[in-house]
Amino acid sequence: MNELKEREFLEVFNEVALYVDQASIDAFEQPWDSLDSIVVLGSPVWMNPTTKNVKLSSKIIPELPIIAWGHSRALASKLIYDIGFNGTFAITGAVQELSADRAISKAEVLKEKIVKLGVNQNNVVAIGKNGQGNTLGNINDAIDYFQQTKPDKRRIGILTNDFHILRSYIMFKSHPFFECLSYQITPIIVEEVLKSKSSKYEYWESQIRELKGYAKLKSNELSGISDFINGSYVPLNK
């Protein structure tokens, strides 16, 4: 990236980063029922190599910290439900191949976890489809869902973790569907939701940030934002 392009990118990045941080804080100051839906971005699942059980694990795996983030998105959804959101949690996530002869819907696994935590099953819908295993796919799934449901207020939230929220928000917000129909999109950071409930999640967050895999994820996200703004974005996951 040349010096001019880098300066332009940093200006856009810093402006959006400041907005997302503030908007996520402001989300707690508005009535949660002002949102039609909250799109919960899907996450990889984990298969126990011994029992072959599949779940969203709370276990922090150094090589793949994102596994624990999936669990945290379910917890955050439950907390938001408990403090007054009675709309729909729309869960994205494609089919994940676990082995040569086994595959599973990430959206369905996350949905089941959210319902198991105590959210009414009528408030949770899995919208993920096969072959939509990246953020662009998540956006397409969300568009298909909103074209069918036609929400009245056109106010939606995007729930994901802090490392992922900036790129997700930029890509959702700039999509012609959401721009042309004047959707208001509220970024909701999982870590902020969890920490509002208990300070113990600050320790959990610090553990995650110290992992070598976290630095790599942050680097990939920054590169993805830069590429998207410059028109050269290609998803890492097909």
Tab-separated table of C-alpha atoms in Angstrom:
chain	number	residue	atom	x	y	z
A	1	MET	CA	0.000	0.000	0.000
A	2	ASN	CA	1.509	3.366	-1.007
A	3	GLU	CA	1.781	6.246	1.480
A	4	LEU	CA	-1.290	8.118	0.197
A	5	LYS	CA	-3.458	5.002	0.155
A	6	GLU	CA	-2.262	4.051	3.623
A	7	ARG	CA	-3.107	7.511	4.976
A	8	GLU	CA	-6.582	7.407	3.393
A	9	PHE	CA	-7.160	3.934	4.795
A	10	LEU	CA	-6.114	4.940	8.310
A	11	GLU	CA	-8.444	7.941	8.220
A	12	VAL	CA	-11.408	5.776	7.269
A	13	PHE	CA	-10.401	3.023	9.685
A	14	ASN	CA	-10.008	5.360	12.666
A	15	GLU	CA	-13.286	7.120	11.926
A	16	VAL	CA	-15.220	3.860	11.704
A	17	ALA	CA	-13.442	2.378	14.738
A	18	LEU	CA	-14.434	5.342	16.893
A	19	TYR	CA	-18.031	5.133	15.666
A	20	VAL	CA	-18.335	1.394	16.267
A	21	ASP	CA	-16.923	1.659	19.789
A	22	GLN	CA	-19.342	4.442	20.695
A	23	ALA	CA	-22.327	2.848	18.935
A	24	SER	CA	-21.798	-0.398	20.821
A	25	ILE	CA	-21.838	1.538	24.102
A	26	ASP	CA	-24.904	3.507	23.023
A	27	ALA	CA	-26.726	0.250	22.270
A	28	PHE	CA	-27.133	-0.249	26.027
A	29	GLU	CA	-28.809	3.153	26.354
A	30	GLN	CA	-31.579	2.513	23.843
A	31	PRO	CA	-34.606	0.266	24.309
A	32	TRP	CA	-33.613	-3.143	22.952
A	33	ASP	CA	-37.086	-3.512	21.445
A	34	SER	CA	-36.209	-0.693	19.053
A	35	LEU	CA	-34.372	-3.335	16.995
A	36	ASP	CA	-36.264	-5.658	14.653
A	37	SER	CA	-33.585	-8.332	14.676
A	38	ILE	CA	-30.053	-9.013	15.825
A	39	VAL	CA	-27.878	-10.845	13.322
A	40	VAL	CA	-25.548	-13.149	15.270
A	41	LEU	CA	-22.555	-14.014	13.135
A	42	GLY	CA	-21.735	-17.715	13.070
A	43	SER	CA	-18.573	-19.340	14.364
A	44	PRO	CA	-16.740	-22.642	13.849
A	45	VAL	CA	-17.797	-25.519	16.073
A	46	TRP	CA	-15.585	-28.025	17.862
A	47	MET	CA	-15.779	-31.821	17.725
A	48	ASN	CA	-14.407	-33.681	20.709
A	49	PRO	CA	-11.865	-36.100	19.190
A	50	THR	CA	-12.749	-38.796	21.731
A	51	THR	CA	-16.525	-38.623	22.078
A	52	LYS	CA	-17.175	-37.074	18.625
A	53	ASN	CA	-19.685	-34.733	20.269
A	54	VAL	CA	-20.055	-31.398	18.520
A	55	LYS	CA	-20.518	-28.158	20.415
A	56	LEU	CA	-19.566	-24.533	20.822
A	57	SER	CA	-16.863	-24.934	23.419
A	58	SER	CA	-15.940	-22.486	26.154
A	59	LYS	CA	-12.481	-24.054	26.045
A	60	ILE	CA	-9.748	-21.658	24.902
A	61	ILE	CA	-7.714	-23.490	22.270
A	62	PRO	CA	-4.438	-21.608	21.607
A	63	GLU	CA	-4.313	-22.562	17.932
A	64	LEU	CA	-7.963	-21.625	17.349
A	65	PRO	CA	-9.277	-19.098	19.887
A	66	ILE	CA	-12.299	-18.370	17.687
A	67	ILE	CA	-13.900	-21.579	18.989
A	68	ALA	CA	-14.414	-19.924	22.386
A	69	TRP	CA	-15.819	-16.832	20.679
A	70	GLY	CA	-18.708	-18.846	19.287
A	71	HIS	CA	-19.643	-19.816	22.830
A	72	SER	CA	-19.371	-16.183	23.921
A	73	ARG	CA	-21.785	-15.055	21.182
A	74	ALA	CA	-24.392	-17.439	22.550
A	75	LEU	CA	-23.869	-16.100	26.083
A	76	ALA	CA	-24.158	-12.504	24.883
A	77	SER	CA	-27.395	-13.318	23.047
A	78	LYS	CA	-28.887	-14.710	26.253
A	79	LEU	CA	-27.864	-11.627	28.247
A	80	ILE	CA	-29.402	-9.303	25.642
A	81	TYR	CA	-32.596	-11.360	25.763
A	82	ASP	CA	-32.656	-11.131	29.552
A	83	ILE	CA	-32.379	-7.331	29.557
A	84	GLY	CA	-35.293	-6.760	27.226
A	85	PHE	CA	-34.738	-7.761	23.612
A	86	ASN	CA	-37.784	-9.651	22.382
A	87	GLY	CA	-37.100	-9.584	18.660
A	88	THR	CA	-35.447	-12.240	16.542
A	89	PHE	CA	-31.889	-13.498	16.769
A	90	ALA	CA	-31.013	-14.358	13.144
A	91	ILE	CA	-28.093	-16.807	13.218
A	92	THR	CA	-25.690	-17.047	10.290
A	93	GLY	CA	-23.113	-19.755	9.593
A	94	ALA	CA	-22.573	-22.223	6.772
A	95	VAL	CA	-22.136	-25.988	6.874
A	96	GLN	CA	-18.788	-26.992	8.405
A	97	GLU	CA	-17.074	-30.206	7.357
A	98	LEU	CA	-15.869	-31.988	10.482
A	99	SER	CA	-14.500	-35.080	8.793
A	100	ALA	CA	-14.621	-36.891	5.476
A	101	ASP	CA	-18.076	-38.267	6.286
A	102	ARG	CA	-19.542	-35.660	8.626
A	103	ALA	CA	-20.714	-32.062	8.250
A	104	ILE	CA	-22.884	-29.817	10.395
A	105	SER	CA	-24.625	-26.444	10.184
A	106	LYS	CA	-22.796	-23.848	12.271
A	107	ALA	CA	-25.980	-21.762	12.368
A	108	GLU	CA	-28.010	-24.652	13.792
A	109	VAL	CA	-25.404	-25.434	16.454
A	110	LEU	CA	-25.314	-21.809	17.591
A	111	LYS	CA	-29.112	-21.638	17.551
A	112	GLU	CA	-29.375	-24.751	19.710
A	113	LYS	CA	-26.861	-23.328	22.184
A	114	ILE	CA	-28.748	-20.027	22.497
A	115	VAL	CA	-32.050	-21.836	23.063
A	116	LYS	CA	-30.416	-24.188	25.595
A	117	LEU	CA	-29.223	-21.137	27.542
A	118	GLY	CA	-32.842	-20.031	27.948
A	119	VAL	CA	-33.847	-17.884	24.978
A	120	ASN	CA	-37.327	-18.708	23.675
A	121	GLN	CA	-36.955	-20.856	20.566
A	122	ASN	CA	-39.500	-18.662	18.780
A	123	ASN	CA	-36.990	-15.809	19.035
A	124	VAL	CA	-34.143	-17.682	17.352
A	125	VAL	CA	-33.897	-18.604	13.670
A	126	ALA	CA	-30.972	-20.177	11.810
A	127	ILE	CA	-30.558	-18.372	8.480
A	128	GLY	CA	-27.155	-19.772	7.473
A	129	LYS	CA	-26.909	-21.743	4.256
A	130	ASN	CA	-24.481	-24.203	2.754
A	131	GLY	CA	-21.675	-22.471	0.875
A	132	GLN	CA	-22.042	-19.161	2.726
A	133	GLY	CA	-19.059	-19.601	5.034
A	134	ASN	CA	-17.675	-16.071	5.218
A	135	THR	CA	-18.821	-12.539	5.999
A	136	LEU	CA	-20.072	-11.921	2.468
A	137	GLY	CA	-22.079	-15.128	2.749
A	138	ASN	CA	-23.436	-14.004	6.121
A	139	ILE	CA	-24.556	-10.744	4.523
A	140	ASN	CA	-26.280	-12.579	1.673
A	141	ASP	CA	-28.078	-14.837	4.149
A	142	ALA	CA	-29.208	-11.796	6.143
A	143	ILE	CA	-30.464	-10.072	2.987
A	144	ASP	CA	-32.443	-13.165	1.959
A	145	TYR	CA	-33.953	-13.287	5.438
A	146	PHE	CA	-34.926	-9.606	5.542
A	147	GLN	CA	-36.358	-9.746	2.023
A	148	GLN	CA	-38.686	-12.463	3.283
A	149	THR	CA	-39.567	-10.951	6.658
A	150	LYS	CA	-39.666	-7.251	5.635
A	151	PRO	CA	-38.964	-5.767	9.103
A	152	ASP	CA	-41.046	-2.694	9.932
A	153	LYS	CA	-38.439	-0.495	11.581
A	154	ARG	CA	-35.462	-1.528	9.440
A	155	ARG	CA	-33.285	-1.340	12.534
A	156	ILE	CA	-30.986	-4.300	13.067
A	157	GLY	CA	-28.045	-5.193	15.263
A	158	ILE	CA	-24.907	-7.121	14.348
A	159	LEU	CA	-23.520	-9.203	17.201
A	160	THR	CA	-19.971	-10.487	17.022
A	161	ASN	CA	-16.647	-10.253	18.857
A	162	ASP	CA	-14.446	-7.198	19.036
A	163	PHE	CA	-11.808	-8.486	16.603
A	164	HIS	CA	-14.500	-9.065	13.971
A	165	ILE	CA	-16.932	-6.181	14.458
A	166	LEU	CA	-15.201	-3.476	12.401
A	167	ARG	CA	-14.985	-5.411	9.146
A	168	SER	CA	-18.454	-6.875	9.629
A	169	TYR	CA	-20.001	-3.464	10.243
A	170	ILE	CA	-18.247	-1.845	7.263
A	171	MET	CA	-19.338	-4.636	4.927
A	172	PHE	CA	-22.947	-4.732	6.149
A	173	LYS	CA	-23.319	-0.954	6.208
A	174	SER	CA	-21.913	-0.395	2.727
A	175	HIS	CA	-23.945	-3.110	0.987
A	176	PRO	CA	-26.396	-1.575	-1.517
A	177	PHE	CA	-29.346	-3.469	-0.016
A	178	PHE	CA	-28.924	-1.872	3.403
A	179	GLU	CA	-27.933	1.514	1.964
A	180	CYS	CA	-30.791	1.809	-0.533
A	181	LEU	CA	-33.445	0.725	1.966
A	182	SER	CA	-32.011	2.979	4.700
A	183	TYR	CA	-31.439	0.246	7.268
A	184	GLN	CA	-30.020	1.462	10.563
A	185	ILE	CA	-27.335	-0.966	11.684
A	186	THR	CA	-26.156	-1.106	15.295
A	187	PRO	CA	-22.838	-2.863	15.988
A	188	ILE	CA	-22.946	-4.877	19.223
A	189	ILE	CA	-19.630	-6.086	20.649
A	190	VAL	CA	-19.876	-9.380	22.509
A	191	GLU	CA	-17.169	-8.486	25.021
A	192	GLU	CA	-18.975	-5.272	26.019
A	193	VAL	CA	-22.198	-7.220	26.608
A	194	LEU	CA	-20.457	-9.825	28.746
A	195	LYS	CA	-18.468	-7.323	30.795
A	196	SER	CA	-21.652	-5.391	31.553
A	197	LYS	CA	-22.855	-8.531	33.345
A	198	SER	CA	-19.729	-9.607	35.178
A	199	SER	CA	-16.139	-8.416	35.550
A	200	LYS	CA	-14.940	-12.033	35.305
A	201	TYR	CA	-15.206	-11.750	31.535
A	202	GLU	CA	-12.433	-9.144	31.581
A	203	TYR	CA	-10.072	-11.920	32.704
A	204	TRP	CA	-11.417	-14.233	29.985
A	205	GLU	CA	-10.865	-11.494	27.417
A	206	SER	CA	-7.296	-10.888	28.607
A	207	GLN	CA	-6.525	-14.608	28.229
A	208	ILE	CA	-7.785	-14.565	24.663
A	209	ARG	CA	-5.762	-11.486	23.748
A	210	GLU	CA	-2.526	-13.087	24.961
A	211	LEU	CA	-2.828	-16.031	22.568
A	212	LYS	CA	-0.623	-16.098	19.495
A	213	GLY	CA	-3.647	-16.972	17.372
A	214	TYR	CA	-5.380	-13.739	18.406
A	215	ALA	CA	-2.647	-11.540	16.936
A	216	LYS	CA	-2.954	-13.421	13.653
A	217	LEU	CA	-6.725	-12.928	13.586
A	218	LYS	CA	-6.343	-9.200	14.246
A	219	SER	CA	-3.779	-8.941	11.455
A	220	ASN	CA	-6.091	-10.755	9.023
A	221	GLU	CA	-8.982	-8.466	9.958
A	222	LEU	CA	-6.935	-5.324	9.401
A	223	SER	CA	-5.795	-6.600	6.007
A	224	GLY	CA	-9.383	-7.517	5.137
A	225	ILE	CA	-10.655	-4.028	5.970
A	226	SER	CA	-7.887	-2.439	3.904
A	227	ASP	CA	-8.601	-4.707	0.928
A	228	PHE	CA	-12.350	-4.097	1.166
A	229	ILE	CA	-11.947	-0.314	1.198
A	230	ASN	CA	-9.523	-0.525	-1.749
A	231	GLY	CA	-11.829	-2.847	-3.736
A	232	SER	CA	-9.532	-5.876	-3.688
A	233	TYR	CA	-11.195	-7.940	-0.957
A	234	VAL	CA	-11.195	-11.729	-1.347
A	235	PRO	CA	-12.651	-13.871	1.495
A	236	LEU	CA	-10.167	-16.177	3.240
A	237	ASN	CA	-12.933	-18.777	3.637
A	238	LYS	CA	-14.877	-19.882	0.574
